[in-house]
Amino acid sequence: MAVASTALLLAACSGGTSDDGKDAAAGYDPSAAVTITWWTGQTMEAEKVAESLAAEYHTAHPNVTIKTSAGAPTTDDLLTKLSAGFAGDSYPDISYAFGSWAGELGASGRTQDITSFVNDPSFAWNEIPEAARLTATSAEGKVIGVPALVDNLAIIYNKKLFDAKGIAYPTKDWTWQDFRDAAKKLTDPGTNTYGTAYSVSGSEDTTWHLWPLLWQNGGKILDGKKPAFNSAAGVTALETLRAMAVDDKSMYLDQTDEKYMPLFASGRVGMVINGPWSLLDPLKTSKVSYGVSVLPGTNGDHQTISGPDLWVLFDHDNANQAGASRDFVKWLTSSGTDAKWNLAVGNLPLRTSEKSSPEFAAYVKEYPGGQEFFDNLANAKQARPTVEGYEAMSRNVGDAIAEVLQGAKQPQQALDDAAKKSEGALED
């Protein structure tokens, strides 16, 4: 389903059985027999871990039965499945969701308002990185879910290629000019090797890679509900990328989102800007010698972006279902259980309190670069907007970036066009 039609469907369903952002805490009986449905959005291997955790919770809380499934064939399909579920009143109590969907789901009228729940001291809400907490919070300030996964973008570089060209490895003091210079030196048309790479599919993968450069240059994505990314800061950010792609030809342009990491792992790309999920596949299986460093900076600002995913909690006008869902997610995202979940499947820990756990020590040993990604969470100081219409705007910005990097438009024109296309979706 197209982003625009998904947003329309969510809006059309918003008058259902619950009030927007309803807090369903009243009347919850923790001992009542209840069944809740959990859509995990996970692949088969991780789904098995989720099922074991659901069974562990049920053993400790025999009155709560958790019906667990992936929810959809792929995580990408979950938003469409949720939209259809809202229309047919067949949506789950808890669902995995990409952070970029937060605005659409928050506007659906089906989410719980768990603001007071997570702000209780026992939840230790502040142990979760701020960017993730902001993503779980709607534009109106209501918390609609709990972060399920935290990540960030950093430089991943091929040590062998750097050594072969006599280039010093990236450092925490690198600028974007340092990055550009290294990319030019690493590029070798004779061996079809590129210094760096970028997705030009127009997806969120295309868009969110631009936001750290925008923020580093003092820009912002929105001004209220109006596009602000086409400012001088946005143009400077996109020009930084255009110069590498068009002028230097040091940037491999991936039309699919799927090719640049395998090319890096095979030694055909010297540097990529990507996240800790890359440590699982393809880096672990490729045995490539790599390092991880913070993003290049602008005037000493090395801001990155975090793309946290969420456990969104939905309301069915049943206090016991809602309460059991909250209690389960609190348990699932606690430091003790999260070590059995995120660290077990190869993700960064959700909470700062896990950094001294034996599970985290095992994680950084198994996944080189994991410590650097964990430390880089401190550079994730802002979050993508959680407004309805972000999905449509993201596609417009992604298309604009793709046009610029392929030499079809200049940054100012492309960003202005994207801003104009996005106004309607953001103001609806």
Coordinates of C-alpha atoms in Angstrom, one line a residue:
M1 CA 0.0 0.0 0.0
A2 CA 1.3 3.4 -0.8
V3 CA 2.2 5.7 2.1
A4 CA -0.4 8.3 1.2
S5 CA -3.2 5.7 1.1
T6 CA -2.0 4.1 4.3
A7 CA -2.2 7.5 6.1
L8 CA -5.7 8.0 4.7
L9 CA -6.8 4.6 5.9
L10 CA -5.4 5.2 9.4
A11 CA -7.2 8.6 9.5
A12 CA -10.5 7.0 8.3
C13 CA -10.3 4.4 11.1
S14 CA -9.6 6.9 13.9
G15 CA -13.2 7.0 15.1
G16 CA -13.4 3.4 16.3
T17 CA -13.9 1.8 19.6
S18 CA -11.4 3.9 21.6
D19 CA -10.5 7.6 22.1
D20 CA -7.2 8.9 20.6
G21 CA -4.5 8.4 23.2
K22 CA -6.8 6.9 25.7
D23 CA -5.3 5.9 29.0
A24 CA -6.8 2.5 29.9
A25 CA -5.3 2.1 33.3
A26 CA -8.6 2.5 35.2
G27 CA -10.2 -0.8 36.3
Y28 CA -7.2 -3.1 35.6
D29 CA -7.2 -6.3 37.6
P30 CA -3.7 -7.9 37.5
S31 CA -5.1 -11.3 38.5
A32 CA -7.8 -11.5 35.8
A33 CA -7.6 -14.2 33.2
V34 CA -6.7 -12.4 29.9
T35 CA -5.4 -13.2 26.5
I36 CA -3.3 -10.6 24.6
T37 CA -2.0 -10.7 21.1
W38 CA 1.6 -9.8 20.3
W39 CA 2.9 -9.1 16.7
T40 CA 6.6 -9.3 17.0
G41 CA 7.6 -8.3 13.4
Q42 CA 10.5 -10.7 13.6
T43 CA 12.3 -13.1 11.4
M44 CA 11.9 -16.9 12.1
E45 CA 15.0 -17.1 14.4
A46 CA 14.1 -14.1 16.5
E47 CA 10.5 -15.1 16.6
K48 CA 11.5 -18.3 18.4
V49 CA 13.2 -16.2 21.0
A50 CA 10.1 -14.0 21.4
E51 CA 7.9 -17.1 21.8
S52 CA 10.2 -18.4 24.5
L53 CA 10.0 -15.1 26.4
A54 CA 6.2 -15.1 26.1
A55 CA 6.2 -18.6 27.6
E56 CA 8.5 -17.5 30.4
Y57 CA 6.2 -14.6 31.2
H58 CA 3.1 -16.9 31.1
T59 CA 4.8 -19.2 33.6
A60 CA 5.3 -16.3 36.0
H61 CA 1.8 -14.9 35.2
P62 CA -0.4 -18.0 34.4
N63 CA -3.5 -15.8 34.1
V64 CA -2.0 -14.0 31.1
T65 CA -1.9 -15.9 27.8
I66 CA 0.1 -14.3 25.0
K67 CA -0.7 -15.2 21.4
T68 CA 2.6 -14.6 19.6
S69 CA 3.2 -14.3 15.9
A70 CA 5.3 -12.3 13.4
G71 CA 2.1 -10.5 12.4
A72 CA 3.0 -10.2 8.8
P73 CA 5.3 -11.8 6.2
T74 CA 7.9 -9.0 6.7
T75 CA 8.2 -6.1 9.1
D76 CA 7.6 -3.7 6.2
D77 CA 4.1 -5.3 5.8
L78 CA 3.1 -4.6 9.4
L79 CA 1.8 -1.1 8.8
T80 CA -0.5 -2.3 6.1
K81 CA -1.7 -5.2 8.2
L82 CA -2.3 -2.8 11.2
S83 CA -4.3 -0.5 8.9
A84 CA -6.5 -3.3 7.7
G85 CA -6.9 -4.5 11.3
F86 CA -8.1 -1.1 12.4
A87 CA -10.8 -1.2 9.7
G88 CA -11.8 -4.8 10.7
D89 CA -11.3 -4.4 14.4
S90 CA -8.8 -7.2 14.4
Y91 CA -5.6 -5.4 15.5
P92 CA -3.2 -6.7 18.2
D93 CA -2.6 -5.5 21.7
I94 CA 1.1 -5.0 21.1
S95 CA 2.9 -4.6 17.7
Y96 CA 6.4 -4.0 16.6
A97 CA 6.6 -0.8 14.5
F98 CA 9.3 1.2 12.8
G99 CA 9.9 4.5 14.4
S100 CA 9.0 6.3 11.2
W101 CA 5.4 5.0 11.6
A102 CA 4.9 6.6 15.0
G103 CA 3.0 9.6 13.7
E104 CA 0.6 7.5 11.6
L105 CA -0.1 5.1 14.5
G106 CA -0.4 7.9 17.0
A107 CA -3.1 9.5 14.8
S108 CA -5.0 6.2 14.4
G109 CA -7.0 6.7 17.6
R110 CA -6.2 3.1 18.6
T111 CA -3.1 3.5 20.8
Q112 CA -2.9 3.5 24.6
D113 CA -1.6 6.6 26.3
I114 CA 1.1 5.2 28.6
T115 CA 2.8 8.5 29.5
S116 CA 2.1 8.2 33.3
F117 CA 3.0 4.4 33.2
V118 CA 6.5 4.9 31.8
N119 CA 7.1 8.0 34.0
D120 CA 6.7 5.9 37.1
P121 CA 10.2 5.6 38.8
S122 CA 9.9 1.8 38.6
F123 CA 10.0 1.9 34.8
A124 CA 13.4 3.6 34.7
W125 CA 12.4 5.4 31.5
N126 CA 15.5 7.6 31.5
E127 CA 17.7 4.5 31.1
I128 CA 16.5 4.4 27.5
P129 CA 18.3 6.8 25.1
E130 CA 16.5 10.1 24.7
A131 CA 16.1 9.8 20.9
A132 CA 14.3 6.5 21.4
R133 CA 12.0 8.0 24.1
L134 CA 11.2 10.9 21.8
T135 CA 10.3 8.5 19.0
A136 CA 7.8 6.7 21.2
T137 CA 6.1 10.1 22.0
S138 CA 3.5 11.5 19.7
A139 CA 3.5 15.1 18.5
E140 CA 1.0 15.9 21.2
G141 CA 3.3 14.6 23.9
K142 CA 1.6 11.2 24.6
V143 CA 3.8 8.1 24.9
I144 CA 2.2 5.4 22.6
G145 CA 4.7 2.7 23.1
V146 CA 8.1 1.6 24.4
P147 CA 11.3 1.5 22.4
A148 CA 12.0 -2.1 21.2
L149 CA 15.4 -1.5 19.6
V150 CA 17.9 1.3 19.6
D151 CA 20.6 1.9 16.9
N152 CA 22.5 4.7 15.2
L153 CA 24.5 5.5 12.1
A154 CA 28.3 5.5 12.1
I155 CA 31.2 5.0 9.7
I156 CA 32.1 1.4 9.0
Y157 CA 35.4 1.2 7.1
N158 CA 37.4 -1.5 5.4
K159 CA 40.8 -1.6 7.1
K160 CA 42.4 -3.6 4.3
L161 CA 41.5 -1.0 1.6
F162 CA 42.6 1.9 3.9
D163 CA 45.9 0.2 4.5
A164 CA 46.4 -0.5 0.8
K165 CA 46.0 3.2 0.0
G166 CA 48.0 4.4 3.0
I167 CA 45.1 6.3 4.4
A168 CA 44.8 6.8 8.1
Y169 CA 41.6 5.3 9.7
P170 CA 38.7 7.6 10.5
T171 CA 38.8 9.3 13.9
K172 CA 36.4 11.0 16.2
D173 CA 37.7 14.3 14.9
W174 CA 37.0 13.6 11.2
T175 CA 35.2 16.3 9.2
W176 CA 33.1 15.7 6.1
Q177 CA 36.0 17.0 4.0
D178 CA 38.2 14.3 5.6
F179 CA 35.5 11.8 4.6
R180 CA 35.3 13.1 1.0
D181 CA 39.1 13.1 0.6
A182 CA 39.3 9.5 1.8
A183 CA 36.5 8.4 -0.5
K184 CA 38.3 9.9 -3.5
K185 CA 41.5 8.1 -2.6
L186 CA 39.8 4.8 -2.1
T187 CA 37.9 5.0 -5.4
D188 CA 39.6 2.9 -8.2
P189 CA 37.7 2.7 -11.5
G190 CA 40.2 0.0 -12.6
T191 CA 39.0 -2.4 -10.0
N192 CA 35.4 -1.0 -9.8
T193 CA 36.0 0.0 -6.2
Y194 CA 34.1 3.0 -4.7
G195 CA 35.1 5.1 -1.7
T196 CA 31.6 5.1 -0.2
A197 CA 28.0 4.3 -1.1
Y198 CA 24.5 5.7 -0.7
S199 CA 21.0 4.3 -1.3
V200 CA 19.0 6.1 -4.0
S201 CA 15.9 3.9 -3.7
G202 CA 14.0 6.9 -2.3
S203 CA 13.1 4.9 0.8
E204 CA 13.6 5.9 4.4
D205 CA 17.1 4.5 4.1
T206 CA 17.7 7.2 1.6
T207 CA 16.2 10.0 3.7
W208 CA 17.4 9.4 7.2
H209 CA 21.0 9.4 6.1
L210 CA 20.6 13.1 5.2
W211 CA 19.2 14.2 8.6
P212 CA 22.5 14.1 10.6
L213 CA 24.1 16.4 8.1
L214 CA 21.1 18.7 8.3
W215 CA 21.3 18.8 12.1
Q216 CA 25.0 19.3 12.1
N217 CA 24.6 22.3 9.9
G218 CA 22.0 23.8 12.3
G219 CA 18.9 22.9 10.3
K220 CA 15.7 21.2 11.3
I221 CA 13.3 18.9 9.5
L222 CA 10.1 20.7 10.3
D223 CA 9.1 24.1 11.7
G224 CA 5.9 23.1 13.4
K225 CA 4.1 21.1 10.7
K226 CA 5.8 22.9 7.9
P227 CA 8.8 21.5 6.0
A228 CA 12.0 23.2 7.0
F229 CA 14.6 20.8 5.4
N230 CA 14.9 23.0 2.3
S231 CA 16.8 25.6 4.3
A232 CA 20.4 26.7 3.6
A233 CA 21.4 24.0 6.1
G234 CA 19.6 21.4 4.1
V235 CA 21.1 22.5 0.9
T236 CA 24.6 22.5 2.4
A237 CA 23.9 18.9 3.7
L238 CA 22.7 17.6 0.4
E239 CA 25.5 19.4 -1.5
T240 CA 28.0 17.5 0.6
L241 CA 26.7 14.3 -0.7
R242 CA 26.2 15.5 -4.3
A243 CA 29.8 16.5 -4.6
M244 CA 30.9 13.0 -3.8
A245 CA 28.4 11.3 -6.1
V246 CA 28.4 13.6 -9.1
D247 CA 31.7 15.5 -9.0
D248 CA 34.1 12.9 -7.5
K249 CA 32.2 9.8 -8.7
S250 CA 33.4 8.2 -5.5
M251 CA 30.0 7.1 -4.3
Y252 CA 28.3 3.9 -5.4
L253 CA 24.6 4.6 -5.8
D254 CA 22.5 1.7 -4.7
Q255 CA 19.0 1.6 -6.4
T256 CA 17.7 -1.1 -4.0
D257 CA 19.0 -0.5 -0.4
E258 CA 20.3 -4.1 -0.6
K259 CA 23.6 -4.0 -2.5
Y260 CA 25.9 -1.6 -0.7
M261 CA 26.6 -3.6 2.4
P262 CA 27.4 -6.9 0.5
L263 CA 29.7 -4.8 -1.8
F264 CA 31.4 -3.4 1.3
A265 CA 31.8 -6.9 2.7
S266 CA 33.3 -8.1 -0.6
G267 CA 35.9 -5.2 -0.6
R268 CA 34.3 -3.1 -3.4
V269 CA 33.3 -0.2 -1.1
G270 CA 35.7 1.4 1.3
M271 CA 33.3 3.1 3.7
V272 CA 29.6 3.0 4.4
I273 CA 27.5 4.9 6.9
N274 CA 25.3 2.3 8.4
G275 CA 24.1 0.8 11.7
P276 CA 24.8 -2.0 14.2
W277 CA 22.5 -4.4 12.3
S278 CA 25.3 -4.7 9.8
L279 CA 27.5 -6.4 12.4
L280 CA 25.2 -9.4 12.2
D281 CA 25.0 -9.8 8.4
P282 CA 26.9 -9.4 6.2
L283 CA 30.0 -8.4 8.3
K284 CA 30.0 -11.4 10.7
T285 CA 29.7 -13.9 7.9
S286 CA 32.1 -12.2 5.5
K287 CA 35.1 -12.0 7.9
V288 CA 36.1 -8.6 6.4
S289 CA 38.5 -6.6 8.5
Y290 CA 36.6 -3.5 9.5
G291 CA 36.4 -0.7 12.0
V292 CA 33.7 1.6 13.3
S293 CA 33.9 5.3 14.0
V294 CA 31.5 8.2 14.7
L295 CA 30.1 10.2 11.9
P296 CA 32.2 13.0 10.3
G297 CA 31.5 16.3 12.0
T298 CA 30.6 19.9 11.2
N299 CA 32.4 22.4 13.4
G300 CA 33.0 19.7 15.9
D301 CA 29.4 18.5 15.9
H302 CA 29.3 14.7 15.3
Q303 CA 25.5 14.2 15.7
T304 CA 24.1 11.0 14.4
I305 CA 20.6 9.7 14.1
S306 CA 19.0 6.8 15.9
G307 CA 16.2 4.9 14.1
P308 CA 14.6 3.2 17.1
D309 CA 11.8 0.8 16.6
L310 CA 8.8 0.5 19.0
W311 CA 6.5 -1.8 20.8
V312 CA 3.3 0.1 20.2
L313 CA 0.4 -0.7 22.7
F314 CA -3.1 -0.6 21.4
D315 CA -6.4 -0.2 23.2
H316 CA -9.5 -2.5 22.8
D317 CA -11.6 -0.9 25.5
N318 CA -10.7 -3.7 27.8
A319 CA -8.8 -2.6 31.0
N320 CA -7.4 -6.0 31.7
Q321 CA -6.0 -6.5 28.2
A322 CA -4.5 -3.0 28.3
G323 CA -3.0 -3.5 31.7
A324 CA -1.6 -6.9 30.9
S325 CA -0.1 -5.5 27.8
R326 CA 1.6 -2.7 29.7
D327 CA 2.9 -5.1 32.3
F328 CA 4.3 -7.5 29.8
V329 CA 6.1 -4.8 27.8
K330 CA 7.5 -3.4 31.1
W331 CA 8.9 -6.8 31.8
L332 CA 10.1 -7.4 28.2
T333 CA 12.1 -4.1 28.1
S334 CA 13.5 -4.4 31.6
S335 CA 17.3 -4.6 31.8
G336 CA 17.1 -8.3 32.9
T337 CA 14.8 -9.4 30.1
D338 CA 16.2 -7.2 27.4
A339 CA 19.6 -8.9 27.8
K340 CA 17.8 -12.1 26.8
W341 CA 16.1 -10.4 23.9
N342 CA 18.1 -7.7 22.1
L343 CA 21.6 -8.8 23.1
A344 CA 20.6 -12.5 22.4
V345 CA 19.6 -11.7 18.8
G346 CA 22.6 -9.3 18.2
N347 CA 21.1 -5.9 18.8
L348 CA 22.4 -3.1 21.0
P349 CA 21.1 -3.1 24.6
L350 CA 18.1 -1.0 25.1
R351 CA 19.1 0.4 28.5
T352 CA 22.3 2.0 29.8
S353 CA 22.2 -0.2 32.9
E354 CA 23.0 -3.2 30.7
K355 CA 26.5 -1.9 29.8
S356 CA 28.0 -3.8 32.8
S357 CA 26.1 -7.0 32.2
P358 CA 27.9 -10.2 31.2
E359 CA 25.5 -10.4 28.2
F360 CA 26.9 -7.1 26.9
A361 CA 30.5 -8.2 27.4
A362 CA 29.7 -11.3 25.4
Y363 CA 28.0 -9.1 22.7
V364 CA 30.9 -6.8 22.1
K365 CA 33.3 -9.7 22.0
E366 CA 31.1 -11.5 19.4
Y367 CA 30.4 -8.3 17.4
P368 CA 33.5 -6.1 16.9
G369 CA 32.3 -2.5 16.7
G370 CA 29.4 -3.1 19.0
Q371 CA 31.0 -1.0 21.8
E372 CA 31.6 1.9 19.4
F373 CA 27.9 1.8 18.3
F374 CA 26.8 1.7 21.9
D375 CA 29.0 4.7 22.8
N376 CA 27.7 6.6 19.7
L377 CA 24.2 6.6 21.1
A378 CA 25.4 9.7 23.1
N379 CA 25.6 11.5 19.7
A380 CA 22.0 10.8 18.9
K381 CA 20.6 14.1 20.2
Q382 CA 17.5 14.6 18.0
A383 CA 14.7 12.4 16.7
R384 CA 12.7 12.2 13.5
P385 CA 9.3 14.0 13.8
T386 CA 6.5 11.8 15.1
V387 CA 3.8 13.7 13.1
E388 CA 1.2 12.3 10.8
G389 CA 2.5 12.7 7.3
Y390 CA 6.2 11.9 8.0
E391 CA 6.0 8.8 5.9
A392 CA 4.8 10.7 2.8
M393 CA 7.3 13.5 3.4
S394 CA 10.1 11.0 3.8
R395 CA 9.3 9.5 0.4
N396 CA 9.4 13.0 -1.2
V397 CA 12.7 13.8 0.4
G398 CA 14.1 10.4 -0.6
D399 CA 13.2 11.0 -4.2
A400 CA 14.8 14.4 -4.1
I401 CA 18.0 13.0 -2.7
A402 CA 18.0 10.3 -5.4
E403 CA 17.5 12.9 -8.1
V404 CA 20.4 15.1 -6.9
L405 CA 22.9 12.2 -6.4
Q406 CA 22.1 11.0 -9.9
G407 CA 22.7 14.5 -11.3
A408 CA 19.2 15.2 -12.4
K409 CA 18.6 18.2 -10.1
Q410 CA 20.5 20.7 -7.9
P411 CA 20.0 20.5 -4.1
Q412 CA 17.9 23.7 -3.7
Q413 CA 15.5 22.8 -6.5
A414 CA 15.1 19.2 -5.4
L415 CA 14.5 20.1 -1.7
D416 CA 12.1 22.9 -2.6
D417 CA 10.1 20.5 -4.8
A418 CA 10.0 17.9 -2.0
A419 CA 8.8 20.5 0.6
K420 CA 6.0 21.7 -1.7
K421 CA 4.9 18.1 -2.3
S422 CA 4.9 17.4 1.5
E423 CA 2.9 20.3 2.7
G424 CA -0.5 18.7 2.2
A425 CA 0.4 15.4 3.9
L426 CA 1.8 17.3 6.9
E427 CA -1.1 19.7 7.4
D428 CA -4.0 17.2 7.0

